[in-house]
Amino acid sequence: MNPVDLSLYLVTDNSDDVEKFLNTIEEAIKGGTTVVQIREKTAETLDFYNLALKVKEITTKYNVPLIINDRVDVALAIDADGVHVGQSDMPCDITRKLIGEDKILGVSAATVEEAKKAQKDGADYIGTGAVFPTQTKSDAPSLTIEELKEVVESIDIPVVAIGGITLENACELKDTGISGLSVVSAIMSSENPKKSSQELLKIFNSY
């Protein structure tokens, strides 16, 4: 698998207004978002599949990798670029067998142990958080900046930080060694997703 630019990793939220949802993603990519992950925790399979196809049209147009959260079946059905799984989803090593070696595989890990296991089991990158309090995932374990550094230093694959990252606090993650910022609300709830993406990327590139 070729290295992926994880600098600004957008995770989507509620897609009730599909037109607005798709427009937000496209504007975010125009602003510099480097990866898009669709997260649809409650969607029916067919709805998720149809939505993912629409998003893929956009990501393909701009040559940005599309990652599907949790749903290996949806990822394979639309030939997405990869899958992201959590600790309570399909095990990493099994996911790797299902998607093959050429797809991107990300794993959520909140501890050094989880991160090391994910690397051993075939993950290409780790998502670690929540680094700040977050409303979008109430069950997300929280970790300190020091703990984030420990995860980064314990493995050889890239780590993206996630959880409550905003334009106001993103600078606090400087010197942690992360390979990217993963955001939800900072872009999805923004009045100007393109500008928010540009500003977040500028902060990350200043590290």
PDB file of C-alpha atoms in Angstrom:
ATOM      1  CA  MET A   1       0.000   0.000   0.000  1.00  0.00           C
ATOM      2  CA  ASN A   2       1.294   3.458  -0.894  1.00  0.00           C
ATOM      3  CA  PRO A   3       1.797   5.948   1.959  1.00  0.00           C
ATOM      4  CA  VAL A   4      -1.308   8.029   2.636  1.00  0.00           C
ATOM      5  CA  ASP A   5      -1.278  11.736   3.492  1.00  0.00           C
ATOM      6  CA  LEU A   6      -3.127  11.762   6.812  1.00  0.00           C
ATOM      7  CA  SER A   7      -2.526  15.461   7.565  1.00  0.00           C
ATOM      8  CA  LEU A   8      -6.212  16.409   7.681  1.00  0.00           C
ATOM      9  CA  TYR A   9      -8.504  13.433   8.159  1.00  0.00           C
ATOM     10  CA  LEU A  10     -12.229  14.219   8.010  1.00  0.00           C
ATOM     11  CA  VAL A  11     -14.686  11.885   9.756  1.00  0.00           C
ATOM     12  CA  THR A  12     -18.288  12.547   8.760  1.00  0.00           C
ATOM     13  CA  ASP A  13     -21.287  12.827  11.042  1.00  0.00           C
ATOM     14  CA  ASN A  14     -25.054  12.991  10.560  1.00  0.00           C
ATOM     15  CA  SER A  15     -26.062  12.805   6.893  1.00  0.00           C
ATOM     16  CA  ASP A  16     -29.782  13.661   7.202  1.00  0.00           C
ATOM     17  CA  ASP A  17     -29.430  16.468   4.666  1.00  0.00           C
ATOM     18  CA  VAL A  18     -27.573  14.572   1.946  1.00  0.00           C
ATOM     19  CA  GLU A  19     -27.057  17.528  -0.360  1.00  0.00           C
ATOM     20  CA  LYS A  20     -25.520  19.636   2.424  1.00  0.00           C
ATOM     21  CA  PHE A  21     -23.507  16.627   3.608  1.00  0.00           C
ATOM     22  CA  LEU A  22     -21.972  16.048   0.163  1.00  0.00           C
ATOM     23  CA  ASN A  23     -21.330  19.754  -0.348  1.00  0.00           C
ATOM     24  CA  THR A  24     -19.532  19.976   3.013  1.00  0.00           C
ATOM     25  CA  ILE A  25     -17.259  17.083   2.053  1.00  0.00           C
ATOM     26  CA  GLU A  26     -16.439  18.608  -1.332  1.00  0.00           C
ATOM     27  CA  GLU A  27     -15.730  22.025   0.187  1.00  0.00           C
ATOM     28  CA  ALA A  28     -13.521  20.397   2.845  1.00  0.00           C
ATOM     29  CA  ILE A  29     -11.498  18.638   0.154  1.00  0.00           C
ATOM     30  CA  LYS A  30     -11.152  21.923  -1.753  1.00  0.00           C
ATOM     31  CA  GLY A  31      -9.741  23.363   1.478  1.00  0.00           C
ATOM     32  CA  GLY A  32      -7.109  20.671   1.764  1.00  0.00           C
ATOM     33  CA  THR A  33      -8.720  17.699   3.538  1.00  0.00           C
ATOM     34  CA  THR A  34      -6.509  14.728   2.661  1.00  0.00           C
ATOM     35  CA  VAL A  35      -8.667  11.743   3.736  1.00  0.00           C
ATOM     36  CA  VAL A  36     -12.429  11.253   4.149  1.00  0.00           C
ATOM     37  CA  GLN A  37     -13.950   8.610   6.415  1.00  0.00           C
ATOM     38  CA  ILE A  38     -17.705   7.964   6.333  1.00  0.00           C
ATOM     39  CA  ARG A  39     -19.091   7.050   9.734  1.00  0.00           C
ATOM     40  CA  GLU A  40     -22.740   6.000   9.735  1.00  0.00           C
ATOM     41  CA  LYS A  41     -23.470   4.175  12.986  1.00  0.00           C
ATOM     42  CA  THR A  42     -27.233   3.892  12.542  1.00  0.00           C
ATOM     43  CA  ALA A  43     -27.786   3.766   8.782  1.00  0.00           C
ATOM     44  CA  GLU A  44     -29.404   0.775   7.100  1.00  0.00           C
ATOM     45  CA  THR A  45     -27.005  -1.090   4.831  1.00  0.00           C
ATOM     46  CA  LEU A  46     -28.612   0.053   1.576  1.00  0.00           C
ATOM     47  CA  ASP A  47     -28.677   3.685   2.715  1.00  0.00           C
ATOM     48  CA  PHE A  48     -25.042   3.513   3.761  1.00  0.00           C
ATOM     49  CA  TYR A  49     -24.119   1.888   0.432  1.00  0.00           C
ATOM     50  CA  ASN A  50     -25.935   4.536  -1.626  1.00  0.00           C
ATOM     51  CA  LEU A  51     -24.461   7.384   0.422  1.00  0.00           C
ATOM     52  CA  ALA A  52     -20.970   5.919   0.156  1.00  0.00           C
ATOM     53  CA  LEU A  53     -21.281   5.721  -3.630  1.00  0.00           C
ATOM     54  CA  LYS A  54     -22.151   9.425  -3.771  1.00  0.00           C
ATOM     55  CA  VAL A  55     -19.219  10.356  -1.546  1.00  0.00           C
ATOM     56  CA  LYS A  56     -16.911   8.172  -3.619  1.00  0.00           C
ATOM     57  CA  GLU A  57     -17.785  10.174  -6.725  1.00  0.00           C
ATOM     58  CA  ILE A  58     -16.465  13.270  -4.954  1.00  0.00           C
ATOM     59  CA  THR A  59     -13.340  11.690  -3.440  1.00  0.00           C
ATOM     60  CA  THR A  60     -12.434  10.044  -6.754  1.00  0.00           C
ATOM     61  CA  LYS A  61     -12.830  13.372  -8.557  1.00  0.00           C
ATOM     62  CA  TYR A  62     -10.241  14.951  -6.246  1.00  0.00           C
ATOM     63  CA  ASN A  63      -8.104  11.819  -5.819  1.00  0.00           C
ATOM     64  CA  VAL A  64      -8.649  11.708  -2.043  1.00  0.00           C
ATOM     65  CA  PRO A  65      -8.774   8.325  -0.248  1.00  0.00           C
ATOM     66  CA  LEU A  66     -12.207   7.230   1.006  1.00  0.00           C
ATOM     67  CA  ILE A  67     -12.303   5.159   4.188  1.00  0.00           C
ATOM     68  CA  ILE A  68     -15.414   3.368   5.477  1.00  0.00           C
ATOM     69  CA  ASN A  69     -15.901   3.148   9.238  1.00  0.00           C
ATOM     70  CA  ASP A  70     -16.640  -0.335  10.635  1.00  0.00           C
ATOM     71  CA  ARG A  71     -18.468  -1.746   7.630  1.00  0.00           C
ATOM     72  CA  VAL A  72     -16.124  -4.006   5.701  1.00  0.00           C
ATOM     73  CA  ASP A  73     -19.043  -5.148   3.510  1.00  0.00           C
ATOM     74  CA  VAL A  74     -19.870  -1.590   2.407  1.00  0.00           C
ATOM     75  CA  ALA A  75     -16.186  -0.818   1.801  1.00  0.00           C
ATOM     76  CA  LEU A  76     -15.818  -3.859  -0.428  1.00  0.00           C
ATOM     77  CA  ALA A  77     -19.148  -3.243  -2.181  1.00  0.00           C
ATOM     78  CA  ILE A  78     -18.154   0.248  -3.340  1.00  0.00           C
ATOM     79  CA  ASP A  79     -14.437  -0.553  -3.694  1.00  0.00           C
ATOM     80  CA  ALA A  80     -13.466   2.090  -1.145  1.00  0.00           C
ATOM     81  CA  ASP A  81      -9.801   2.810  -0.512  1.00  0.00           C
ATOM     82  CA  GLY A  82      -9.941   1.360   2.960  1.00  0.00           C
ATOM     83  CA  VAL A  83     -11.659   0.558   6.247  1.00  0.00           C
ATOM     84  CA  HIS A  84     -11.320   1.878   9.787  1.00  0.00           C
ATOM     85  CA  VAL A  85     -12.236  -0.398  12.693  1.00  0.00           C
ATOM     86  CA  GLY A  86     -12.526   0.153  16.422  1.00  0.00           C
ATOM     87  CA  GLN A  87     -11.716  -2.127  19.331  1.00  0.00           C
ATOM     88  CA  SER A  88     -15.258  -3.542  19.362  1.00  0.00           C
ATOM     89  CA  ASP A  89     -15.513  -4.037  15.583  1.00  0.00           C
ATOM     90  CA  MET A  90     -14.163  -6.776  13.314  1.00  0.00           C
ATOM     91  CA  PRO A  91     -10.674  -7.749  14.558  1.00  0.00           C
ATOM     92  CA  CYS A  92      -7.857  -6.035  12.705  1.00  0.00           C
ATOM     93  CA  ASP A  93      -6.171  -9.225  11.447  1.00  0.00           C
ATOM     94  CA  ILE A  94      -9.470 -10.603  10.110  1.00  0.00           C
ATOM     95  CA  THR A  95     -10.309  -7.269   8.482  1.00  0.00           C
ATOM     96  CA  ARG A  96      -6.928  -7.326   6.753  1.00  0.00           C
ATOM     97  CA  LYS A  97      -7.643 -10.813   5.373  1.00  0.00           C
ATOM     98  CA  LEU A  98     -11.027  -9.670   4.073  1.00  0.00           C
ATOM     99  CA  ILE A  99      -9.887  -6.452   2.375  1.00  0.00           C
ATOM    100  CA  GLY A 100      -6.520  -7.681   1.125  1.00  0.00           C
ATOM    101  CA  GLU A 101      -3.086  -6.090   1.278  1.00  0.00           C
ATOM    102  CA  ASP A 102      -3.755  -3.207  -1.114  1.00  0.00           C
ATOM    103  CA  LYS A 103      -6.476  -1.470   0.913  1.00  0.00           C
ATOM    104  CA  ILE A 104      -5.863   1.024   3.721  1.00  0.00           C
ATOM    105  CA  LEU A 105      -6.602  -0.305   7.213  1.00  0.00           C
ATOM    106  CA  GLY A 106      -6.940   2.025  10.176  1.00  0.00           C
ATOM    107  CA  VAL A 107      -7.579   1.023  13.771  1.00  0.00           C
ATOM    108  CA  SER A 108      -8.725   3.025  16.789  1.00  0.00           C
ATOM    109  CA  ALA A 109      -6.357   2.519  19.719  1.00  0.00           C
ATOM    110  CA  ALA A 110      -6.356   4.372  23.019  1.00  0.00           C
ATOM    111  CA  THR A 111      -3.408   2.605  24.658  1.00  0.00           C
ATOM    112  CA  VAL A 112       0.138   1.559  23.762  1.00  0.00           C
ATOM    113  CA  GLU A 113      -0.922  -2.092  23.994  1.00  0.00           C
ATOM    114  CA  GLU A 114      -3.816  -1.639  21.571  1.00  0.00           C
ATOM    115  CA  ALA A 115      -1.606   0.293  19.160  1.00  0.00           C
ATOM    116  CA  LYS A 116       1.150  -2.338  19.177  1.00  0.00           C
ATOM    117  CA  LYS A 117      -1.369  -5.122  18.600  1.00  0.00           C
ATOM    118  CA  ALA A 118      -2.972  -3.220  15.722  1.00  0.00           C
ATOM    119  CA  GLN A 119       0.413  -2.711  14.057  1.00  0.00           C
ATOM    120  CA  LYS A 120       1.236  -6.403  14.476  1.00  0.00           C
ATOM    121  CA  ASP A 121      -2.160  -7.384  13.051  1.00  0.00           C
ATOM    122  CA  GLY A 122      -1.733  -5.364   9.868  1.00  0.00           C
ATOM    123  CA  ALA A 123      -2.959  -1.803  10.504  1.00  0.00           C
ATOM    124  CA  ASP A 124      -1.570   0.950   8.264  1.00  0.00           C
ATOM    125  CA  TYR A 125      -2.294   3.742  10.744  1.00  0.00           C
ATOM    126  CA  ILE A 126      -3.787   4.321  14.189  1.00  0.00           C
ATOM    127  CA  GLY A 127      -6.494   6.754  15.270  1.00  0.00           C
ATOM    128  CA  THR A 128      -5.930   7.779  18.889  1.00  0.00           C
ATOM    129  CA  GLY A 129      -8.187   9.790  21.178  1.00  0.00           C
ATOM    130  CA  ALA A 130     -10.170  11.412  22.464  1.00  0.00           C
ATOM    131  CA  VAL A 131      -7.442  14.016  22.918  1.00  0.00           C
ATOM    132  CA  PHE A 132      -9.996  16.659  23.948  1.00  0.00           C
ATOM    133  CA  PRO A 133     -13.595  16.328  25.230  1.00  0.00           C
ATOM    134  CA  THR A 134     -15.937  15.457  22.353  1.00  0.00           C
ATOM    135  CA  GLN A 135     -19.684  15.421  21.812  1.00  0.00           C
ATOM    136  CA  THR A 136     -19.643  13.291  18.661  1.00  0.00           C
ATOM    137  CA  LYS A 137     -18.547  10.097  20.390  1.00  0.00           C
ATOM    138  CA  SER A 138     -19.561  10.011  24.031  1.00  0.00           C
ATOM    139  CA  ASP A 139     -18.070   6.552  24.640  1.00  0.00           C
ATOM    140  CA  ALA A 140     -14.607   7.510  23.376  1.00  0.00           C
ATOM    141  CA  PRO A 141     -11.859   6.943  25.964  1.00  0.00           C
ATOM    142  CA  SER A 142      -9.869  10.084  26.718  1.00  0.00           C
ATOM    143  CA  LEU A 143      -6.118  10.335  26.930  1.00  0.00           C
ATOM    144  CA  THR A 144      -3.602  13.011  27.821  1.00  0.00           C
ATOM    145  CA  ILE A 145      -1.104  14.634  25.469  1.00  0.00           C
ATOM    146  CA  GLU A 146       1.628  12.581  27.191  1.00  0.00           C
ATOM    147  CA  GLU A 147      -0.291   9.353  26.600  1.00  0.00           C
ATOM    148  CA  LEU A 148      -0.746  10.344  22.948  1.00  0.00           C
ATOM    149  CA  LYS A 149       3.029  10.814  22.652  1.00  0.00           C
ATOM    150  CA  GLU A 150       3.601   7.384  24.206  1.00  0.00           C
ATOM    151  CA  VAL A 151       1.333   5.760  21.604  1.00  0.00           C
ATOM    152  CA  VAL A 152       3.140   7.579  18.773  1.00  0.00           C
ATOM    153  CA  GLU A 153       6.559   6.530  20.082  1.00  0.00           C
ATOM    154  CA  SER A 154       5.556   2.896  20.647  1.00  0.00           C
ATOM    155  CA  ILE A 155       4.843   2.037  17.002  1.00  0.00           C
ATOM    156  CA  ASP A 156       6.300   2.507  13.523  1.00  0.00           C
ATOM    157  CA  ILE A 157       3.054   3.316  11.701  1.00  0.00           C
ATOM    158  CA  PRO A 158       1.421   6.788  11.561  1.00  0.00           C
ATOM    159  CA  VAL A 159      -0.914   8.054  14.280  1.00  0.00           C
ATOM    160  CA  VAL A 160      -3.724  10.562  13.807  1.00  0.00           C
ATOM    161  CA  ALA A 161      -5.204  12.323  16.824  1.00  0.00           C
ATOM    162  CA  ILE A 162      -8.988  12.534  17.127  1.00  0.00           C
ATOM    163  CA  GLY A 163     -11.514  13.863  19.585  1.00  0.00           C
ATOM    164  CA  GLY A 164     -12.690  17.409  20.098  1.00  0.00           C
ATOM    165  CA  ILE A 165      -9.979  18.985  17.938  1.00  0.00           C
ATOM    166  CA  THR A 166     -10.799  22.581  16.994  1.00  0.00           C
ATOM    167  CA  LEU A 167      -9.040  25.577  15.474  1.00  0.00           C
ATOM    168  CA  GLU A 168      -8.573  26.836  19.029  1.00  0.00           C
ATOM    169  CA  ASN A 169      -6.867  23.778  20.531  1.00  0.00           C
ATOM    170  CA  ALA A 170      -5.161  22.063  17.564  1.00  0.00           C
ATOM    171  CA  CYS A 171      -1.905  23.896  18.293  1.00  0.00           C
ATOM    172  CA  GLU A 172      -1.661  22.027  21.622  1.00  0.00           C
ATOM    173  CA  LEU A 173      -0.839  18.827  19.712  1.00  0.00           C
ATOM    174  CA  LYS A 174       2.422  20.251  18.398  1.00  0.00           C
ATOM    175  CA  ASP A 175       5.501  18.135  19.242  1.00  0.00           C
ATOM    176  CA  THR A 176       3.437  14.970  19.772  1.00  0.00           C
ATOM    177  CA  GLY A 177       4.751  13.347  16.590  1.00  0.00           C
ATOM    178  CA  ILE A 178       1.295  12.721  15.125  1.00  0.00           C
ATOM    179  CA  SER A 179       0.881  12.338  11.358  1.00  0.00           C
ATOM    180  CA  GLY A 180      -2.424  14.162  11.177  1.00  0.00           C
ATOM    181  CA  LEU A 181      -5.470  15.764  12.750  1.00  0.00           C
ATOM    182  CA  SER A 182      -8.742  13.860  12.569  1.00  0.00           C
ATOM    183  CA  VAL A 183     -11.804  16.059  12.971  1.00  0.00           C
ATOM    184  CA  VAL A 184     -15.579  15.793  12.813  1.00  0.00           C
ATOM    185  CA  SER A 185     -17.438  18.874  14.067  1.00  0.00           C
ATOM    186  CA  ALA A 186     -14.627  21.348  13.293  1.00  0.00           C
ATOM    187  CA  ILE A 187     -15.406  20.813   9.603  1.00  0.00           C
ATOM    188  CA  MET A 188     -18.824  19.122   9.395  1.00  0.00           C
ATOM    189  CA  SER A 189     -20.476  21.795  11.587  1.00  0.00           C
ATOM    190  CA  SER A 190     -18.542  24.680  10.086  1.00  0.00           C
ATOM    191  CA  GLU A 191     -20.281  27.485   8.217  1.00  0.00           C
ATOM    192  CA  ASN A 192     -17.295  27.481   5.862  1.00  0.00           C
ATOM    193  CA  PRO A 193     -15.831  23.939   5.612  1.00  0.00           C
ATOM    194  CA  LYS A 194     -13.285  24.990   2.997  1.00  0.00           C
ATOM    195  CA  LYS A 195     -11.865  27.762   5.172  1.00  0.00           C
ATOM    196  CA  SER A 196     -11.907  25.574   8.296  1.00  0.00           C
ATOM    197  CA  SER A 197      -9.961  22.891   6.418  1.00  0.00           C
ATOM    198  CA  GLN A 198      -7.424  25.436   5.196  1.00  0.00           C
ATOM    199  CA  GLU A 199      -6.905  26.800   8.705  1.00  0.00           C
ATOM    200  CA  LEU A 200      -6.622  23.376  10.364  1.00  0.00           C
ATOM    201  CA  LEU A 201      -4.119  22.260   7.733  1.00  0.00           C
ATOM    202  CA  LYS A 202      -2.134  25.453   8.231  1.00  0.00           C
ATOM    203  CA  ILE A 203      -1.935  24.747  11.965  1.00  0.00           C
ATOM    204  CA  PHE A 204      -0.845  21.156  11.407  1.00  0.00           C
ATOM    205  CA  ASN A 205       1.771  22.144   8.831  1.00  0.00           C
ATOM    206  CA  SER A 206       3.247  24.595  11.337  1.00  0.00           C
ATOM    207  CA  TYR A 207       4.143  21.764  13.758  1.00  0.00           C
TER     208      TYR A 207
END
